[in-house]
mmCIF file of C-alpha atoms in Angstrom:
data_model
loop_
_atom_site.group_PDB
_atom_site.id
_atom_site.type_symbol
_atom_site.label_atom_id
_atom_site.label_comp_id
_atom_site.label_asym_id
_atom_site.label_seq_id
_atom_site.Cartn_x
_atom_site.Cartn_y
_atom_site.Cartn_z
ATOM 1 C CA MET A 1 0.040 0.160 0.052
ATOM 2 C CA THR A 2 1.389 3.363 -0.845
ATOM 3 C CA ASP A 3 0.890 6.512 1.200
ATOM 4 C CA ASP A 4 -1.178 7.530 -1.542
ATOM 5 C CA SER A 5 -3.351 4.468 -1.387
ATOM 6 C CA ALA A 6 -3.400 4.440 1.978
ATOM 7 C CA SER A 7 -5.385 8.321 2.257
ATOM 8 C CA LEU A 8 -7.872 7.100 -0.177
ATOM 9 C CA SER A 9 -9.138 4.065 1.786
ATOM 10 C CA SER A 10 -9.036 5.472 4.996
ATOM 11 C CA ILE A 11 -11.503 3.580 6.756
ATOM 12 C CA LEU A 12 -11.476 0.325 8.073
ATOM 13 C CA ARG A 13 -14.224 -2.122 9.001
ATOM 14 C CA VAL A 14 -13.692 -4.623 11.977
ATOM 15 C CA GLU A 15 -16.085 -7.419 11.888
ATOM 16 C CA ARG A 16 -16.202 -9.637 15.715
ATOM 17 C CA SER A 17 -13.450 -12.135 15.350
ATOM 18 C CA ARG A 18 -10.878 -14.488 16.689
ATOM 19 C CA LEU A 19 -7.145 -14.492 16.364
ATOM 20 C CA VAL A 20 -6.023 -18.214 15.539
ATOM 21 C CA GLY A 21 -2.690 -19.033 13.453
ATOM 22 C CA GLU A 22 1.039 -17.871 13.307
ATOM 23 C CA VAL A 23 2.282 -14.363 12.356
ATOM 24 C CA ARG A 24 6.129 -12.885 12.129
ATOM 25 C CA VAL A 25 6.777 -9.601 13.185
ATOM 26 C CA SER A 26 8.969 -7.511 10.954
ATOM 27 C CA GLY A 27 10.651 -4.651 11.147
ATOM 28 C CA ALA A 28 11.065 -2.148 13.724
ATOM 29 C CA LYS A 29 9.232 1.714 13.159
ATOM 30 C CA ASN A 30 11.332 2.739 15.416
ATOM 31 C CA SER A 31 14.124 1.702 14.905
ATOM 32 C CA VAL A 32 14.022 1.579 11.141
ATOM 33 C CA LEU A 33 13.365 5.455 11.110
ATOM 34 C CA ARG A 34 16.353 6.231 12.301
ATOM 35 C CA LEU A 35 18.558 4.304 10.557
ATOM 36 C CA LEU A 36 16.933 5.535 7.699
ATOM 37 C CA ALA A 37 18.481 8.841 8.941
ATOM 38 C CA ALA A 38 21.413 7.906 9.283
ATOM 39 C CA SER A 39 21.935 6.420 5.965
ATOM 40 C CA LEU A 40 22.662 10.395 4.502
ATOM 41 C CA LEU A 41 26.149 10.276 6.857
ATOM 42 C CA THR A 42 27.441 8.292 4.272
ATOM 43 C CA SER A 43 27.772 7.922 -0.090
ATOM 44 C CA GLU A 44 28.601 4.445 0.147
ATOM 45 C CA ARG A 45 25.934 2.284 0.332
ATOM 46 C CA ILE A 46 23.330 0.508 2.908
ATOM 47 C CA VAL A 47 21.859 -2.133 2.721
ATOM 48 C CA LEU A 48 18.887 -2.759 5.017
ATOM 49 C CA HIS A 49 17.507 -6.468 5.884
ATOM 50 C CA ASN A 50 14.378 -7.057 7.730
ATOM 51 C CA TYR A 51 12.565 -3.983 5.633
ATOM 52 C CA PRO A 52 9.061 -3.499 6.271
ATOM 53 C CA ALA A 53 8.200 -2.253 2.757
ATOM 54 C CA SER A 54 4.414 -1.311 3.388
ATOM 55 C CA LEU A 55 4.917 1.254 6.544
ATOM 56 C CA LEU A 56 3.172 4.603 5.639
ATOM 57 C CA ASP A 57 6.232 6.600 7.522
ATOM 58 C CA ALA A 58 8.964 4.499 6.129
ATOM 59 C CA ILE A 59 7.688 4.811 2.152
ATOM 60 C CA VAL A 60 7.077 9.081 3.013
ATOM 61 C CA HIS A 61 11.025 8.657 4.987
ATOM 62 C CA VAL A 62 12.709 7.359 1.315
ATOM 63 C CA GLY A 63 11.201 10.000 -0.571
ATOM 64 C CA MET A 64 12.555 12.427 1.617
ATOM 65 C CA LEU A 65 15.754 10.084 0.876
ATOM 66 C CA GLU A 66 14.885 10.398 -2.597
ATOM 67 C CA ALA A 67 15.006 14.395 -2.683
ATOM 68 C CA LEU A 68 18.443 14.246 -1.034
ATOM 69 C CA GLY A 69 19.991 12.783 -4.471
ATOM 70 C CA LYS A 70 19.935 8.841 -3.130
ATOM 71 C CA THR A 71 18.851 6.112 -4.574
ATOM 72 C CA CYS A 72 16.097 4.060 -2.812
ATOM 73 C CA VAL A 73 15.545 0.077 -4.054
ATOM 74 C CA VAL A 74 13.036 -2.234 -2.057
ATOM 75 C CA ASN A 75 12.652 -5.716 -3.409
ATOM 76 C CA GLY A 76 10.921 -8.053 -0.788
ATOM 77 C CA ASP A 77 11.820 -7.319 2.778
ATOM 78 C CA THR A 78 15.071 -5.779 1.503
ATOM 79 C CA LEU A 79 16.344 -2.441 0.476
ATOM 80 C CA THR A 80 19.737 -0.861 -1.040
ATOM 81 C CA ILE A 81 20.266 2.830 -0.779
ATOM 82 C CA GLU A 82 22.689 4.004 -3.304
ATOM 83 C CA GLU A 83 23.645 8.054 -3.432
ATOM 84 C CA ALA A 84 23.016 9.378 -7.149
ATOM 85 C CA THR A 85 24.090 12.528 -6.001
ATOM 86 C CA VAL A 86 25.231 14.952 -3.102
ATOM 87 C CA PRO A 87 22.230 15.628 -0.962
ATOM 88 C CA PRO A 88 22.121 19.359 -0.934
ATOM 89 C CA SER A 89 21.269 20.693 2.430
ATOM 90 C CA ASP A 90 18.008 22.092 1.741
ATOM 91 C CA LEU A 91 14.905 19.315 1.697
ATOM 92 C CA GLU A 92 11.858 20.710 -0.248
ATOM 93 C CA TRP A 93 9.187 18.490 0.645
ATOM 94 C CA GLN A 94 5.197 18.724 0.190
ATOM 95 C CA GLY A 95 4.327 16.247 1.091
ATOM 96 C CA ARG A 96 3.143 14.614 4.433
ATOM 97 C CA SER A 97 5.877 15.234 6.768
ATOM 98 C CA ILE A 98 6.932 13.441 10.029
ATOM 99 C CA ARG A 99 8.638 13.497 13.133
ATOM 100 C CA ASN A 100 11.842 11.917 11.518
ATOM 101 C CA THR A 101 12.686 15.830 9.840
ATOM 102 C CA LEU A 102 14.452 16.552 13.217
ATOM 103 C CA LEU A 103 16.569 13.750 12.637
ATOM 104 C CA ILE A 104 17.606 14.073 8.678
ATOM 105 C CA LEU A 105 18.052 17.561 9.581
ATOM 106 C CA GLY A 106 21.445 16.773 12.625
ATOM 107 C CA ALA A 107 22.342 14.531 9.386
ATOM 108 C CA LEU A 108 22.049 16.766 6.904
ATOM 109 C CA VAL A 109 24.265 19.332 9.129
ATOM 110 C CA ALA A 110 26.947 16.545 10.529
ATOM 111 C CA ARG A 111 27.850 15.731 6.507
ATOM 112 C CA THR A 112 27.157 18.896 4.673
ATOM 113 C CA GLY A 113 28.046 22.062 7.467
ATOM 114 C CA ALA A 114 23.838 23.271 6.873
ATOM 115 C CA GLY A 115 20.767 21.539 6.604
ATOM 116 C CA SER A 116 16.926 23.205 6.523
ATOM 117 C CA VAL A 117 13.645 20.701 6.722
ATOM 118 C CA PRO A 118 10.219 21.128 7.220
ATOM 119 C CA MET A 119 8.933 21.235 10.513
ATOM 120 C CA PRO A 120 8.710 17.562 11.892
ATOM 121 C CA GLY A 121 5.281 15.719 11.591
ATOM 122 C CA GLY A 122 4.031 12.739 12.975
ATOM 123 C CA CYS A 123 1.127 11.821 15.914
ATOM 124 C CA ASP A 124 -0.144 14.494 17.740
ATOM 125 C CA LEU A 125 0.385 13.412 21.416
ATOM 126 C CA GLY A 126 0.124 16.946 22.632
ATOM 127 C CA ASP A 127 3.544 19.219 23.462
ATOM 128 C CA ARG A 128 6.489 17.999 21.205
ATOM 129 C CA LYS A 129 9.171 20.452 21.584
ATOM 130 C CA THR A 130 12.182 20.584 19.557
ATOM 131 C CA ASP A 131 13.997 22.633 22.253
ATOM 132 C CA LEU A 132 16.223 19.333 23.322
ATOM 133 C CA HIS A 133 16.663 18.453 19.481
ATOM 134 C CA GLU A 134 18.316 22.569 18.683
ATOM 135 C CA MET A 135 19.817 22.023 22.454
ATOM 136 C CA VAL A 136 22.396 18.397 21.120
ATOM 137 C CA LEU A 137 22.858 20.474 17.481
ATOM 138 C CA THR A 138 23.975 24.189 19.591
ATOM 139 C CA ARG A 139 26.459 22.226 21.633
ATOM 140 C CA LEU A 140 28.209 20.645 18.806
ATOM 141 C CA GLY A 141 28.679 23.622 17.509
ATOM 142 C CA ALA A 142 25.552 24.479 14.576
ATOM 143 C CA ARG A 143 23.408 27.559 14.672
ATOM 144 C CA VAL A 144 19.696 26.945 14.627
ATOM 145 C CA TRP A 145 17.078 28.792 13.935
ATOM 146 C CA TYR A 146 13.449 29.033 12.797
ATOM 147 C CA GLU A 147 12.108 30.715 9.753
ATOM 148 C CA GLY A 148 8.278 30.474 8.935
ATOM 149 C CA GLU A 149 7.767 26.652 8.904
ATOM 150 C CA ARG A 150 11.213 25.182 8.378
ATOM 151 C CA LEU A 151 13.822 24.645 11.313
ATOM 152 C CA PHE A 152 17.442 25.567 9.699
ATOM 153 C CA ALA A 153 20.910 24.567 11.248
ATOM 154 C CA GLU A 154 24.517 25.454 9.925
ATOM 155 C CA ALA A 155 28.281 25.145 11.005
ATOM 156 C CA PRO A 156 29.866 25.669 8.049
ATOM 157 C CA ASN A 157 33.728 24.653 10.224
ATOM 158 C CA GLY A 158 31.407 21.790 10.502
ATOM 159 C CA LEU A 159 30.483 19.917 14.200
ATOM 160 C CA THR A 160 32.474 19.619 17.078
ATOM 161 C CA GLY A 161 32.435 16.849 20.494
ATOM 162 C CA ALA A 162 31.094 17.718 23.260
ATOM 163 C CA ASP A 163 29.713 16.966 26.857
ATOM 164 C CA ILE A 164 25.979 17.279 26.398
ATOM 165 C CA VAL A 165 23.560 17.287 29.590
ATOM 166 C CA LEU A 166 20.276 15.809 28.667
ATOM 167 C CA PRO A 167 17.219 17.610 31.332
ATOM 168 C CA MET A 168 15.369 14.757 30.497
ATOM 169 C CA ARG A 169 15.865 11.792 28.599
ATOM 170 C CA SER A 170 14.318 11.851 25.491
ATOM 171 C CA THR A 171 14.110 9.076 22.470
ATOM 172 C CA GLY A 172 14.900 11.589 19.800
ATOM 173 C CA ALA A 173 17.753 13.839 21.479
ATOM 174 C CA THR A 174 19.082 10.599 21.654
ATOM 175 C CA GLU A 175 19.119 9.783 18.818
ATOM 176 C CA ASN A 176 19.808 12.909 16.935
ATOM 177 C CA ALA A 177 23.114 13.333 19.417
ATOM 178 C CA LEU A 178 24.320 9.712 17.912
ATOM 179 C CA ILE A 179 23.853 10.547 14.294
ATOM 180 C CA ALA A 180 25.056 14.051 14.238
ATOM 181 C CA ALA A 181 28.134 13.405 17.021
ATOM 182 C CA SER A 182 28.790 10.229 14.641
ATOM 183 C CA LEU A 183 30.613 12.561 12.189
ATOM 184 C CA ALA A 184 32.010 15.613 14.723
ATOM 185 C CA ARG A 185 35.282 16.535 15.217
ATOM 186 C CA GLY A 186 36.538 14.251 18.807
ATOM 187 C CA THR A 187 34.852 12.849 21.600
ATOM 188 C CA THR A 188 31.012 13.480 22.371
ATOM 189 C CA ARG A 189 29.844 12.414 26.117
ATOM 190 C CA LEU A 190 25.846 12.536 26.186
ATOM 191 C CA TRP A 191 24.471 12.274 29.520
ATOM 192 C CA ASN A 192 21.192 11.178 30.784
ATOM 193 C CA PRO A 193 19.903 9.628 27.940
ATOM 194 C CA HIS A 194 17.412 7.248 26.887
ATOM 195 C CA ILE A 195 18.678 3.609 26.602
ATOM 196 C CA ARG A 196 16.206 1.569 24.909
ATOM 197 C CA PRO A 197 16.350 -1.505 22.509
ATOM 198 C CA GLU A 198 15.996 0.704 19.410
ATOM 199 C CA ILE A 199 18.592 3.241 20.260
ATOM 200 C CA LEU A 200 21.239 0.414 20.418
ATOM 201 C CA ASP A 201 20.237 -0.974 17.400
ATOM 202 C CA LEU A 202 21.331 2.984 15.780
ATOM 203 C CA ALA A 203 24.299 2.782 18.305
ATOM 204 C CA ARG A 204 25.271 -0.649 16.735
ATOM 205 C CA PHE A 205 24.037 0.748 13.361
ATOM 206 C CA LEU A 206 26.909 3.639 13.396
ATOM 207 C CA GLU A 207 29.228 1.672 15.152
ATOM 208 C CA ARG A 208 29.781 -0.131 12.073
ATOM 209 C CA MET A 209 29.825 3.037 10.022
ATOM 210 C CA GLY A 210 33.268 3.808 11.312
ATOM 211 C CA ALA A 211 32.057 5.612 14.568
ATOM 212 C CA LYS A 212 32.893 4.153 17.851
ATOM 213 C CA ILE A 213 30.404 4.588 20.483
ATOM 214 C CA THR A 214 30.528 3.497 23.854
ATOM 215 C CA VAL A 215 27.324 2.763 26.367
ATOM 216 C CA TYR A 216 27.950 3.247 29.747
ATOM 217 C CA GLY A 217 24.365 1.609 31.290
ATOM 218 C CA GLN A 218 21.571 4.282 31.640
ATOM 219 C CA GLU A 219 24.233 6.484 32.807
ATOM 220 C CA SER A 220 25.743 8.074 29.587
ATOM 221 C CA ILE A 221 27.228 7.862 26.395
ATOM 222 C CA GLU A 222 30.450 8.209 24.242
ATOM 223 C CA ILE A 223 30.484 8.887 20.417
ATOM 224 C CA VAL A 224 33.866 9.382 19.218
ATOM 225 C CA GLY A 225 33.416 11.244 15.444
ATOM 226 C CA ALA A 226 34.587 9.454 12.393
ATOM 227 C CA GLU A 227 36.175 11.553 9.078
ATOM 228 C CA GLN A 228 33.536 9.736 7.199
ATOM 229 C CA LEU A 229 31.414 7.005 7.192
ATOM 230 C CA ASP A 230 31.799 3.548 5.452
ATOM 231 C CA GLY A 231 28.298 1.899 3.897
ATOM 232 C CA ILE A 232 27.317 -1.475 5.617
ATOM 233 C CA VAL A 233 24.824 -4.782 5.732
ATOM 234 C CA HIS A 234 22.346 -4.321 8.714
ATOM 235 C CA ARG A 235 19.202 -6.441 9.718
ATOM 236 C CA VAL A 236 16.574 -4.214 10.811
ATOM 237 C CA MET A 237 15.637 -5.396 14.772
ATOM 238 C CA PRO A 238 12.033 -6.360 15.475
ATOM 239 C CA ASP A 239 8.886 -4.463 16.177
ATOM 240 C CA ASN A 240 7.848 -4.690 19.959
ATOM 241 C CA MET A 241 5.197 -2.629 19.064
ATOM 242 C CA GLU A 242 3.044 -5.001 16.444
ATOM 243 C CA ALA A 243 4.384 -7.874 18.652
ATOM 244 C CA MET A 244 2.491 -6.293 21.691
ATOM 245 C CA THR A 245 -0.530 -5.392 19.492
ATOM 246 C CA TRP A 246 -1.041 -9.323 18.156
ATOM 247 C CA LEU A 247 -0.273 -10.286 21.727
ATOM 248 C CA ILE A 248 -2.780 -8.509 23.182
ATOM 249 C CA GLY A 249 -4.852 -8.813 20.409
ATOM 250 C CA SER A 250 -4.796 -12.597 21.001
ATOM 251 C CA VAL A 251 -5.927 -12.162 24.528
ATOM 252 C CA ILE A 252 -8.799 -9.836 24.361
ATOM 253 C CA THR A 253 -10.251 -12.456 21.472
ATOM 254 C CA GLY A 254 -9.768 -15.741 23.515
ATOM 255 C CA GLY A 255 -7.538 -16.802 20.567
ATOM 256 C CA ASP A 256 -4.731 -18.861 20.010
ATOM 257 C CA ILE A 257 -1.140 -17.796 18.031
ATOM 258 C CA GLU A 258 1.985 -18.261 17.807
ATOM 259 C CA ILE A 259 4.342 -14.782 17.147
ATOM 260 C CA HIS A 260 7.721 -15.491 15.710
ATOM 261 C CA ASP A 261 10.714 -13.059 15.631
ATOM 262 C CA PHE A 262 8.733 -12.253 18.881
ATOM 263 C CA PRO A 263 11.825 -9.963 21.267
ATOM 264 C CA ALA A 264 10.936 -10.928 24.458
ATOM 265 C CA SER A 265 14.012 -10.169 26.345
ATOM 266 C CA ASP A 266 13.054 -5.961 24.358
ATOM 267 C CA LEU A 267 9.653 -6.501 26.484
ATOM 268 C CA GLU A 268 10.043 -8.440 29.568
ATOM 269 C CA VAL A 269 8.684 -5.800 31.746
ATOM 270 C CA PRO A 270 5.563 -4.814 29.596
ATOM 271 C CA LEU A 271 4.811 -8.982 29.960
ATOM 272 C CA ILE A 272 5.090 -9.629 33.293
ATOM 273 C CA PHE A 273 2.302 -6.965 33.277
ATOM 274 C CA LEU A 274 0.842 -8.910 30.765
ATOM 275 C CA ARG A 275 1.158 -12.342 32.640
ATOM 276 C CA GLU A 276 -0.424 -10.472 35.927
ATOM 277 C CA SER A 277 -3.527 -9.207 33.728
ATOM 278 C CA GLY A 278 -4.186 -12.971 32.742
ATOM 279 C CA ALA A 279 -2.414 -13.366 29.572
ATOM 280 C CA LYS A 280 -1.536 -16.774 29.112
ATOM 281 C CA VAL A 281 2.415 -16.636 26.836
ATOM 282 C CA PHE A 282 5.096 -18.884 26.396
ATOM 283 C CA CYS A 283 8.138 -17.961 25.245
ATOM 284 C CA ALA A 284 11.126 -20.243 23.888
ATOM 285 C CA GLY A 285 13.863 -18.583 21.700
ATOM 286 C CA ASP A 286 12.112 -16.591 19.190
ATOM 287 C CA THR A 287 8.876 -17.348 19.717
ATOM 288 C CA ALA A 288 6.166 -16.580 21.877
ATOM 289 C CA ILE A 289 2.859 -18.916 22.154
ATOM 290 C CA VAL A 290 -0.436 -16.827 23.219
ATOM 291 C CA ARG A 291 -3.411 -19.326 24.609
ATOM 292 C CA SER A 292 -7.086 -18.180 25.044
ATOM 293 C CA GLY A 293 -7.284 -17.231 28.868
ATOM 294 C CA ARG A 294 -8.748 -14.328 30.798
ATOM 295 C CA ALA A 295 -7.981 -10.333 30.623
ATOM 296 C CA TYR A 296 -8.362 -9.375 34.503
ATOM 297 C CA PRO A 297 -7.792 -4.979 34.941
ATOM 298 C CA VAL A 298 -4.652 -3.988 34.353
ATOM 299 C CA GLU A 299 -2.713 -0.745 36.787
ATOM 300 C CA ILE A 300 0.610 0.492 34.782
ATOM 301 C CA SER A 301 2.697 3.281 34.618
ATOM 302 C CA THR A 302 4.630 5.206 31.484
ATOM 303 C CA GLY A 303 8.711 5.334 31.701
ATOM 304 C CA PRO A 304 11.697 4.907 29.968
ATOM 305 C CA TYR A 305 12.784 1.603 29.593
ATOM 306 C CA PRO A 306 12.891 -1.191 30.534
ATOM 307 C CA GLY A 307 9.066 -0.129 31.443
ATOM 308 C CA ILE A 308 6.234 0.415 29.485
ATOM 309 C CA ASN A 309 6.438 3.362 27.042
ATOM 310 C CA SER A 310 4.321 5.067 26.065
ATOM 311 C CA ASP A 311 3.116 3.848 22.920
ATOM 312 C CA MET A 312 2.012 0.628 24.340
ATOM 313 C CA GLN A 313 -0.738 2.219 26.662
ATOM 314 C CA PRO A 314 -3.346 2.098 24.477
ATOM 315 C CA LEU A 315 -2.910 -1.135 23.495
ATOM 316 C CA PHE A 316 -3.112 -1.825 27.610
ATOM 317 C CA ALA A 317 -6.199 0.701 27.895
ATOM 318 C CA ALA A 318 -7.990 -2.045 25.068
ATOM 319 C CA MET A 319 -7.642 -5.122 27.172
ATOM 320 C CA GLY A 320 -8.555 -2.783 30.454
ATOM 321 C CA ALA A 321 -11.721 -2.235 28.479
ATOM 322 C CA CYS A 322 -11.968 -6.286 28.067
ATOM 323 C CA ALA A 323 -11.707 -7.041 31.576
ATOM 324 C CA ARG A 324 -14.205 -7.211 34.335
ATOM 325 C CA GLY A 325 -13.550 -4.328 36.763
ATOM 326 C CA GLU A 326 -11.186 -0.568 36.938
ATOM 327 C CA SER A 327 -8.280 -0.544 35.439
ATOM 328 C CA ARG A 328 -5.580 2.992 35.859
ATOM 329 C CA ILE A 329 -3.528 3.796 33.841
ATOM 330 C CA VAL A 330 -1.000 6.896 34.116
ATOM 331 C CA ASP A 331 1.572 8.500 31.605
ATOM 332 C CA LEU A 332 4.317 10.327 32.908
ATOM 333 C CA ARG A 333 5.413 10.689 28.922
ATOM 334 C CA PHE A 334 2.513 13.088 27.776
ATOM 335 C CA ILE A 335 -0.103 13.325 30.487
ATOM 336 C CA ASN A 336 -2.650 14.216 27.864
ATOM 337 C CA ARG A 337 -2.705 11.330 25.959
ATOM 338 C CA TYR A 338 -5.849 10.174 26.744
ATOM 339 C CA ALA A 339 -8.465 11.838 23.654
ATOM 340 C CA TYR A 340 -8.608 7.853 22.747
ATOM 341 C CA LEU A 341 -10.905 7.511 25.263
ATOM 342 C CA GLU A 342 -13.462 9.549 23.724
ATOM 343 C CA GLU A 343 -13.299 6.885 20.651
ATOM 344 C CA PHE A 344 -13.342 4.192 23.570
ATOM 345 C CA ALA A 345 -16.820 5.972 25.200
ATOM 346 C CA LYS A 346 -18.804 5.386 21.567
ATOM 347 C CA MET A 347 -18.185 2.124 21.593
ATOM 348 C CA GLY A 348 -19.806 1.976 25.396
ATOM 349 C CA ILE A 349 -16.483 1.832 27.341
ATOM 350 C CA ALA A 350 -16.681 3.908 30.595
ATOM 351 C CA SER A 351 -13.694 5.706 32.114
ATOM 352 C CA ASP A 352 -12.211 9.338 33.050
ATOM 353 C CA VAL A 353 -9.251 10.978 33.831
ATOM 354 C CA ARG A 354 -8.300 12.661 37.678
ATOM 355 C CA SER A 355 -4.842 13.766 38.249
ATOM 356 C CA GLY A 356 -3.687 12.415 35.320
ATOM 357 C CA THR A 357 -4.509 8.696 36.143
ATOM 358 C CA ALA A 358 -6.956 6.389 33.854
ATOM 359 C CA HIS A 359 -9.816 5.104 35.131
ATOM 360 C CA ILE A 360 -11.642 2.534 32.150
ATOM 361 C CA GLN A 361 -13.919 0.039 33.206
ATOM 362 C CA GLY A 362 -14.096 -2.943 31.849
ATOM 363 C CA THR A 363 -17.130 -4.186 30.404
ATOM 364 C CA SER A 364 -18.424 -7.405 28.044
ATOM 365 C CA ALA A 365 -20.638 -4.938 26.784
ATOM 366 C CA ILE A 366 -18.472 -3.041 23.604
ATOM 367 C CA HIS A 367 -20.670 -2.664 21.098
ATOM 368 C CA GLY A 368 -19.319 -1.895 16.847
ATOM 369 C CA ALA A 369 -19.407 1.939 16.772
ATOM 370 C CA ASP A 370 -17.672 4.897 13.787
ATOM 371 C CA VAL A 371 -15.024 6.120 15.507
ATOM 372 C CA ARG A 372 -11.528 7.896 14.655
ATOM 373 C CA ALA A 373 -8.195 6.914 14.421
ATOM 374 C CA LEU A 374 -7.099 9.858 16.689
ATOM 375 C CA ASP A 375 -3.263 8.592 15.890
ATOM 376 C CA LEU A 376 -1.473 5.228 14.816
ATOM 377 C CA ARG A 377 -1.293 3.493 18.403
ATOM 378 C CA ALA A 378 -5.099 4.835 18.889
ATOM 379 C CA GLY A 379 -6.131 3.603 15.977
ATOM 380 C CA SER A 380 -4.726 -0.036 16.487
ATOM 381 C CA ALA A 381 -6.393 -0.058 19.800
ATOM 382 C CA LEU A 382 -9.323 0.830 17.606
ATOM 383 C CA SER A 383 -8.941 -2.123 15.799
ATOM 384 C CA LEU A 384 -8.417 -4.551 18.513
ATOM 385 C CA LEU A 385 -12.100 -3.467 20.181
ATOM 386 C CA GLY A 386 -13.174 -3.749 16.925
ATOM 387 C CA MET A 387 -12.440 -7.738 16.797
ATOM 388 C CA VAL A 388 -14.358 -7.808 20.879
ATOM 389 C CA ALA A 389 -17.249 -5.187 20.278
ATOM 390 C CA ASN A 390 -20.514 -6.974 18.902
ATOM 391 C CA GLY A 391 -21.782 -5.417 15.810
ATOM 392 C CA SER A 392 -19.556 -3.464 13.069
ATOM 393 C CA THR A 393 -17.037 -1.083 13.927
ATOM 394 C CA ARG A 394 -15.888 2.137 11.372
ATOM 395 C CA ILE A 395 -12.342 3.399 11.971
ATOM 396 C CA THR A 396 -11.730 6.610 10.196
ATOM 397 C CA ASP A 397 -8.327 8.100 9.148
ATOM 398 C CA ALA A 398 -7.658 4.326 9.880
ATOM 399 C CA TRP A 399 -4.025 5.246 7.485
ATOM 400 C CA GLN A 400 -2.999 6.669 11.012
ATOM 401 C CA ILE A 401 -2.524 2.514 12.087
ATOM 402 C CA GLU A 402 -0.173 1.746 8.483
ATOM 403 C CA ARG A 403 1.612 4.675 9.468
ATOM 404 C CA GLY A 404 3.284 2.677 11.729
ATOM 405 C CA TYR A 405 2.517 -1.150 11.011
ATOM 406 C CA ASP A 406 4.144 -2.971 7.703
ATOM 407 C CA GLN A 407 1.464 -5.757 6.289
ATOM 408 C CA PHE A 408 -1.166 -4.701 9.035
ATOM 409 C CA LEU A 409 -4.210 -5.456 7.183
ATOM 410 C CA ALA A 410 -3.051 -8.956 5.274
ATOM 411 C CA LYS A 411 -1.753 -9.855 8.679
ATOM 412 C CA ALA A 412 -4.704 -9.419 10.804
ATOM 413 C CA LYS A 413 -6.532 -11.053 8.117
ATOM 414 C CA ALA A 414 -4.471 -13.962 7.999
ATOM 415 C CA LEU A 415 -5.420 -14.388 11.429
ATOM 416 C CA GLY A 416 -8.719 -14.569 11.013
ATOM 417 C CA ALA A 417 -9.380 -11.028 11.417
ATOM 418 C CA ASN A 418 -12.900 -10.328 10.241
ATOM 419 C CA MET A 419 -11.743 -6.300 8.088
ATOM 420 C CA GLN A 420 -10.961 -4.866 5.641
ATOM 421 C CA TYR A 421 -11.094 -1.107 3.922
ATOM 422 C CA GLY A 422 -13.826 1.144 2.294
ATOM 423 C CA GLY A 423 -16.951 2.219 3.633
#
């Protein structure tokens, strides 16, 4: 599915279903987009295996790379990136923007000494500032400023390593520091980074390209920049959010599924909470077996890795909506990320937010309704609820789901989901 076709087929109809069968997890959205940005740091060939080719945000990002002089060829789940011309400093882009333009800016100023990009897009989760990205680039010696709807940065003499202290653990700022510092002169020490599996995947990628990167637990990262970076072949890590989606979908539909390429080591804490809430999950190697059980109320708060991240909480909310009793969810990253509860209410799910905590009343009387995917994860949560609802559920703006899931519809239908695009 292309970005254009998804926008034309933005209504997803879901009927009551039970998930049964086997599914393989694709490459991770939150890793591959960072790797695509980092590919701008070299003129040499980059090959990505386990590439999630139908993921809409990846399609947009590949278009941006092509606008910057790269040639991108997809063959199955392999993407080959080569450089046709030296990248210009300015990303001229008229299509839908993505949050990753901030990392493209870091890569451009690191490689060419200057860059400008459209303001970032992505999910509307409330206050998502760019100040930490600006701080990172400024500390490395760049001048950063806004003009209209564009963000600019320049460092005519190149970037220089520095000590950078993040006031909060920011995934994006950590990624930008890794990318930009990999071509900076000298050593960069990043304090208080957000260490999570996708960050470590990016660090491995950059290290294999030629940067010297040492991760000191959750305390700091040291990056020794290289004069130039090499091309490499890399396998994209599996998507833990996709794995969580199929797992929770199986639990609430009373399903029996096997999930292959399941990243169990990246999901140790979420799995503890899921098992406490009734999920019957058995992990062996890279396969998870999920057997039918009963959902119990969930009580979680989001936090940095290895905890439950903010993207996961709408999925936990869907599980809580199917449980008997009250579930409580606190999002410590995006304190207002509960707008999807208004869509839940249209399906008969009662909830309220008090003092930053979402209280969700589980019910067995969920019914189909016309709802809207306010963002990527809200859309996937609604699609799961549509499979337990009585009657038909119509999800508008369902293209949001395809932004972050590779072959979502095909995989869901292969597991027995009764869903299709179109009114």
